[in-house]
C-alpha atoms as a printed R data frame, in Angstrom:
    type eleno elety resid chain resno      x       y       z
1   ATOM     1    CA   UNK     A     1 44.076 -91.244 -16.308
2   ATOM     2    CA   UNK     A     2 41.420 -89.470 -14.247
3   ATOM     3    CA   UNK     A     3 43.580 -89.610 -11.055
4   ATOM     4    CA   UNK     A     4 46.365 -88.039 -12.970
5   ATOM     5    CA   UNK     A     5 44.031 -85.345 -14.420
6   ATOM     6    CA   UNK     A     6 42.790 -84.761 -10.928
7   ATOM     7    CA   UNK     A     7 46.168 -84.274  -9.324
8   ATOM     8    CA   UNK     A     8 47.240 -81.963 -12.194
9   ATOM     9    CA   UNK     A     9 44.154 -79.769 -11.612
10  ATOM    10    CA   UNK     A    10 44.857 -79.645  -7.876
11  ATOM    11    CA   UNK     A    11 48.473 -78.691  -8.494
12  ATOM    12    CA   UNK     A    12 47.633 -76.007 -11.003
13  ATOM    13    CA   UNK     A    13 44.806 -74.643  -8.610
14  ATOM    14    CA   UNK     A    14 47.430 -74.377  -5.723
15  ATOM    15    CA   UNK     A    15 50.047 -72.754  -7.986
16  ATOM    16    CA   UNK     A    16 47.585 -69.961  -8.958
17  ATOM    17    CA   UNK     A    17 46.526 -69.416  -5.421
18  ATOM    18    CA   UNK     A    18 50.053 -69.250  -4.173
19  ATOM    19    CA   UNK     A    19 51.296 -66.987  -6.837
20  ATOM    20    CA   UNK     A    20 48.325 -64.386  -6.638
21  ATOM    21    CA   UNK     A    21 49.770 -61.677  -4.644
22  ATOM    22    CA   UNK     A    22 51.010 -58.398  -6.111
23  ATOM    23    CA   UNK     A    23 51.773 -54.809  -5.024
24  ATOM    24    CA   UNK     A    24 48.859 -52.542  -6.289
25  ATOM    25    CA   UNK     A    25 49.151 -49.408  -8.323
26  ATOM    26    CA   UNK     A    26 45.905 -49.193 -10.286
27  ATOM    27    CA   UNK     A    27 43.664 -46.647 -11.720
28  ATOM    28    CA   UNK     A    28 40.341 -48.591 -11.950
29  ATOM    29    CA   UNK     A    29 36.975 -48.043 -10.124
30  ATOM    30    CA   UNK     A    30 35.854 -49.280  -6.740
31  ATOM    31    CA   UNK     A    31 32.747 -48.832  -4.443
32  ATOM    32    CA   UNK     A    32 32.199 -47.503  -0.910
33  ATOM    33    CA   UNK     A    33 30.645 -49.740   1.814
34  ATOM    34    CA   UNK     A    34 27.291 -47.826   1.183
35  ATOM    35    CA   UNK     A    35 27.357 -49.370  -2.464
36  ATOM    36    CA   UNK     A    36 28.037 -45.866  -4.013
37  ATOM    37    CA   UNK     A    37 30.592 -45.905  -6.920
38  ATOM    38    CA   UNK     A    38 33.909 -44.297  -6.253
39  ATOM    39    CA   UNK     A    39 35.170 -43.830  -9.774
40  ATOM    40    CA   UNK     A    40 38.623 -42.584 -10.518
41  ATOM    41    CA   UNK     A    41 38.557 -38.623 -10.859
42  ATOM    42    CA   UNK     A    42 35.772 -38.100  -8.310
43  ATOM    43    CA   UNK     A    43 36.345 -35.545  -5.657
44  ATOM    44    CA   UNK     A    44 34.858 -35.530  -2.145
45  ATOM    45    CA   UNK     A    45 35.917 -35.108   1.532
46  ATOM    46    CA   UNK     A    46 37.472 -37.469   4.129
47  ATOM    47    CA   UNK     A    47 35.026 -38.515   6.907
48  ATOM    48    CA   UNK     A    48 34.697 -40.888   9.785
49  ATOM    49    CA   UNK     A    49 35.205 -44.362   8.257
50  ATOM    50    CA   UNK     A    50 32.303 -46.747   8.850
51  ATOM    51    CA   UNK     A    51 33.206 -50.487   8.894
52  ATOM    52    CA   UNK     A    52 30.865 -52.989  10.261
53  ATOM    53    CA   UNK     A    53 31.234 -56.607  11.361
54  ATOM    54    CA   UNK     A    54 28.026 -58.584  10.801
55  ATOM    55    CA   UNK     A    55 27.573 -61.039  13.826
56  ATOM    56    CA   UNK     A    56 25.470 -63.305  11.596
57  ATOM    57    CA   UNK     A    57 28.189 -63.958   9.175
58  ATOM    58    CA   UNK     A    58 30.236 -67.168  10.065
59  ATOM    59    CA   UNK     A    59 32.644 -69.543   8.353
60  ATOM    60    CA   UNK     A    60 32.952 -68.784   4.762
61  ATOM    61    CA   UNK     A    61 31.043 -65.601   4.866
62  ATOM    62    CA   UNK     A    62 27.587 -67.007   4.420
63  ATOM    63    CA   UNK     A    63 24.908 -65.806   6.732
64  ATOM    64    CA   UNK     A    64 24.188 -68.051   9.679
65  ATOM    65    CA   UNK     A    65 20.846 -70.100   9.476
66  ATOM    66    CA   UNK     A    66 18.123 -68.581   7.126
67  ATOM    67    CA   UNK     A    67 19.408 -64.997   7.414
68  ATOM    68    CA   UNK     A    68 18.172 -62.902   4.331
69  ATOM    69    CA   UNK     A    69 20.328 -60.832   1.923
70  ATOM    70    CA   UNK     A    70 18.795 -57.856   3.939
71  ATOM    71    CA   UNK     A    71 19.942 -59.250   7.116
72  ATOM    72    CA   UNK     A    72 23.522 -59.451   5.756
73  ATOM    73    CA   UNK     A    73 23.771 -55.674   5.144
74  ATOM    74    CA   UNK     A    74 25.116 -53.573   7.967
75  ATOM    75    CA   UNK     A    75 24.635 -49.876   9.171
76  ATOM    76    CA   UNK     A    76 23.978 -48.239  12.466
77  ATOM    77    CA   UNK     A    77 20.260 -49.274  12.510
78  ATOM    78    CA   UNK     A    78 20.738 -53.149  12.347
79  ATOM    79    CA   UNK     A    79 21.137 -54.828  15.877
80  ATOM    80    CA   UNK     A    80 23.454 -57.641  14.625
81  ATOM    81    CA   UNK     A    81 26.004 -55.341  13.327
82  ATOM    82    CA   UNK     A    82 28.940 -53.900  15.186
83  ATOM    83    CA   UNK     A    83 31.012 -50.961  14.169
84  ATOM    84    CA   UNK     A    84 34.656 -51.502  14.077
85  ATOM    85    CA   UNK     A    85 36.945 -48.532  14.904
86  ATOM    86    CA   UNK     A    86 39.563 -48.255  12.165
87  ATOM    87    CA   UNK     A    87 42.605 -45.685  12.030
88  ATOM    88    CA   UNK     A    88 41.911 -42.405  10.143
89  ATOM    89    CA   UNK     A    89 44.858 -42.927   8.017
90  ATOM    90    CA   UNK     A    90 46.207 -42.904   4.382
91  ATOM    91    CA   UNK     A    91 48.814 -45.535   3.544
92  ATOM    92    CA   UNK     A    92 51.394 -45.118   0.770
93  ATOM    93    CA   UNK     A    93 51.647 -49.162   0.088
94  ATOM    94    CA   UNK     A    94 49.089 -51.984   0.084
95  ATOM    95    CA   UNK     A    95 49.503 -55.501  -1.088
96  ATOM    96    CA   UNK     A    96 46.758 -57.532  -2.813
97  ATOM    97    CA   UNK     A    97 46.256 -61.281  -2.009
98  ATOM    98    CA   UNK     A    98 43.793 -64.074  -2.397
99  ATOM    99    CA   UNK     A    99 42.922 -65.741   0.921
100 ATOM   100    CA   UNK     A   100 40.119 -67.027   3.015
101 ATOM   101    CA   UNK     A   101 38.235 -64.592   5.162
102 ATOM   102    CA   UNK     A   102 38.697 -66.913   8.201
103 ATOM   103    CA   UNK     A   103 40.226 -70.306   8.868
104 ATOM   104    CA   UNK     A   104 37.171 -72.311   8.646
105 ATOM   105    CA   UNK     A   105 36.310 -70.905   5.361
106 ATOM   106    CA   UNK     A   106 36.945 -73.011   1.912
107 ATOM   107    CA   UNK     A   107 36.234 -70.023  -0.308
108 ATOM   108    CA   UNK     A   108 38.981 -67.533  -1.120
109 ATOM   109    CA   UNK     A   109 38.415 -64.000  -1.930
110 ATOM   110    CA   UNK     A   110 40.424 -60.939  -3.065
111 ATOM   111    CA   UNK     A   111 42.052 -58.976  -0.177
112 ATOM   112    CA   UNK     A   112 43.855 -55.757   0.306
113 ATOM   113    CA   UNK     A   113 46.582 -55.872   2.928
114 ATOM   114    CA   UNK     A   114 47.877 -53.192   5.176
115 ATOM   115    CA   UNK     A   115 51.181 -54.144   6.901
116 ATOM   116    CA   UNK     A   116 52.453 -51.455   9.093
117 ATOM   117    CA   UNK     A   117 55.127 -53.844  10.499
118 ATOM   118    CA   UNK     A   118 56.786 -53.893   6.875
119 ATOM   119    CA   UNK     A   119 55.647 -50.367   5.511
120 ATOM   120    CA   UNK     A   120 55.284 -48.218   8.521
121 ATOM   121    CA   UNK     A   121 52.216 -46.409   9.901
122 ATOM   122    CA   UNK     A   122 49.904 -44.456   7.611
123 ATOM   123    CA   UNK     A   123 49.646 -40.838   7.554
124 ATOM   124    CA   UNK     A   124 46.802 -39.670   9.780
125 ATOM   125    CA   UNK     A   125 44.013 -37.697   8.006
126 ATOM   126    CA   UNK     A   126 41.793 -34.863   9.266
127 ATOM   127    CA   UNK     A   127 38.029 -35.223   8.801
128 ATOM   128    CA   UNK     A   128 36.841 -32.725   6.230
129 ATOM   129    CA   UNK     A   129 39.937 -32.699   4.012
130 ATOM   130    CA   UNK     A   130 39.344 -32.423   0.325
131 ATOM   131    CA   UNK     A   131 40.515 -35.564  -1.787
132 ATOM   132    CA   UNK     A   132 40.344 -36.890  -5.179
133 ATOM   133    CA   UNK     A   133 40.010 -40.692  -6.005
134 ATOM   134    CA   UNK     A   134 42.944 -41.632  -8.256
135 ATOM   135    CA   UNK     A   135 42.618 -45.565  -8.125
136 ATOM   136    CA   UNK     A   136 41.471 -48.859  -6.899
137 ATOM   137    CA   UNK     A   137 42.986 -52.271  -6.288
138 ATOM   138    CA   UNK     A   138 43.515 -54.246  -9.540
139 ATOM   139    CA   UNK     A   139 41.982 -57.247  -7.730
140 ATOM   140    CA   UNK     A   140 38.733 -55.351  -6.799
141 ATOM   141    CA   UNK     A   141 39.096 -56.506  -3.208
142 ATOM   142    CA   UNK     A   142 36.105 -55.868  -0.728
143 ATOM   143    CA   UNK     A   143 38.049 -57.182   2.201
144 ATOM   144    CA   UNK     A   144 41.033 -55.798   3.841
145 ATOM   145    CA   UNK     A   145 43.515 -57.213   6.335
146 ATOM   146    CA   UNK     A   146 45.318 -54.763   8.526
147 ATOM   147    CA   UNK     A   147 48.525 -55.761  10.638
148 ATOM   148    CA   UNK     A   148 49.571 -53.135  13.113
149 ATOM   149    CA   UNK     A   149 52.271 -53.350  15.876
150 ATOM   150    CA   UNK     A   150 50.775 -54.169  19.182
151 ATOM   151    CA   UNK     A   151 47.361 -54.977  17.779
152 ATOM   152    CA   UNK     A   152 45.929 -58.415  16.633
153 ATOM   153    CA   UNK     A   153 45.547 -58.868  13.014
154 ATOM   154    CA   UNK     A   154 42.128 -57.772  11.677
155 ATOM   155    CA   UNK     A   155 40.159 -58.941   8.606
156 ATOM   156    CA   UNK     A   156 37.555 -56.424   7.562
157 ATOM   157    CA   UNK     A   157 34.601 -56.419   5.137
158 ATOM   158    CA   UNK     A   158 35.697 -53.099   3.535
159 ATOM   159    CA   UNK     A   159 37.349 -51.859   0.325
160 ATOM   160    CA   UNK     A   160 40.407 -49.559  -0.104
161 ATOM   161    CA   UNK     A   161 40.657 -46.682  -2.768
162 ATOM   162    CA   UNK     A   162 43.687 -44.767  -3.682
163 ATOM   163    CA   UNK     A   163 43.288 -40.939  -3.062
164 ATOM   164    CA   UNK     A   164 45.264 -37.780  -3.593
165 ATOM   165    CA   UNK     A   165 45.020 -35.084  -0.897
166 ATOM   166    CA   UNK     A   166 43.838 -31.770  -2.446
167 ATOM   167    CA   UNK     A   167 44.373 -29.391   0.611
168 ATOM   168    CA   UNK     A   168 45.907 -28.843   4.068
169 ATOM   169    CA   UNK     A   169 49.382 -29.759   5.423
170 ATOM   170    CA   UNK     A   170 49.422 -33.102   3.470
171 ATOM   171    CA   UNK     A   171 48.449 -31.625   0.138
172 ATOM   172    CA   UNK     A   172 49.667 -33.766  -2.648
173 ATOM   173    CA   UNK     A   173 49.852 -36.934  -0.531
174 ATOM   174    CA   UNK     A   174 48.779 -40.083  -2.583
175 ATOM   175    CA   UNK     A   175 47.884 -43.351  -0.808
176 ATOM   176    CA   UNK     A   176 45.299 -45.942   0.187
177 ATOM   177    CA   UNK     A   177 42.381 -45.251   2.653
178 ATOM   178    CA   UNK     A   178 39.064 -46.901   3.434
179 ATOM   179    CA   UNK     A   179 36.261 -46.428   0.588
180 ATOM   180    CA   UNK     A   180 33.764 -45.570   3.397
181 ATOM   181    CA   UNK     A   181 35.908 -42.716   4.560
182 ATOM   182    CA   UNK     A   182 35.113 -40.758   1.444
183 ATOM   183    CA   UNK     A   183 32.025 -38.568   1.207
184 ATOM   184    CA   UNK     A   184 31.663 -37.894  -2.563
185 ATOM   185    CA   UNK     A   185 31.002 -34.383  -3.661
186 ATOM   186    CA   UNK     A   186 27.321 -33.780  -4.785
187 ATOM   187    CA   UNK     A   187 25.917 -36.876  -2.920
């Protein structure tokens, strides 16, 4: 009886994990890498995206050794953090999934996926362009996986938000970009 229940539980869990991918078209809230809330309806300007890789994080995303919560945070002032260059782009399509951050991890987390092989390259944006936040992924992903032709797959500790361009040659363009690429008006 216990063995049957255990097998049934494992199969149910695997089924949910395998079926947890969806295309995203949501209007919920998200947050930038600085922790600032990016609610639907807020306006701002596009800025240089800031995505950091924490060299202390290993395996399932836990800090190595006895690293404190403060050490796990990253910005330009912390020596164990490396800034990762990401494209200044807006993508019209993302996919949401649940996956491990790396192969050694036992913990699965929500991811946003950008696949330029399947959906084409994003539209480059100009820094300083006025935008409005119009949505966030339904799975509240705080990690993004980007697949680009000629580049290795990258898993990044950053969220995406859906924006609408309010000015310039791409006025009216709606799509997804890095949450850290938005400087919210009035902040």
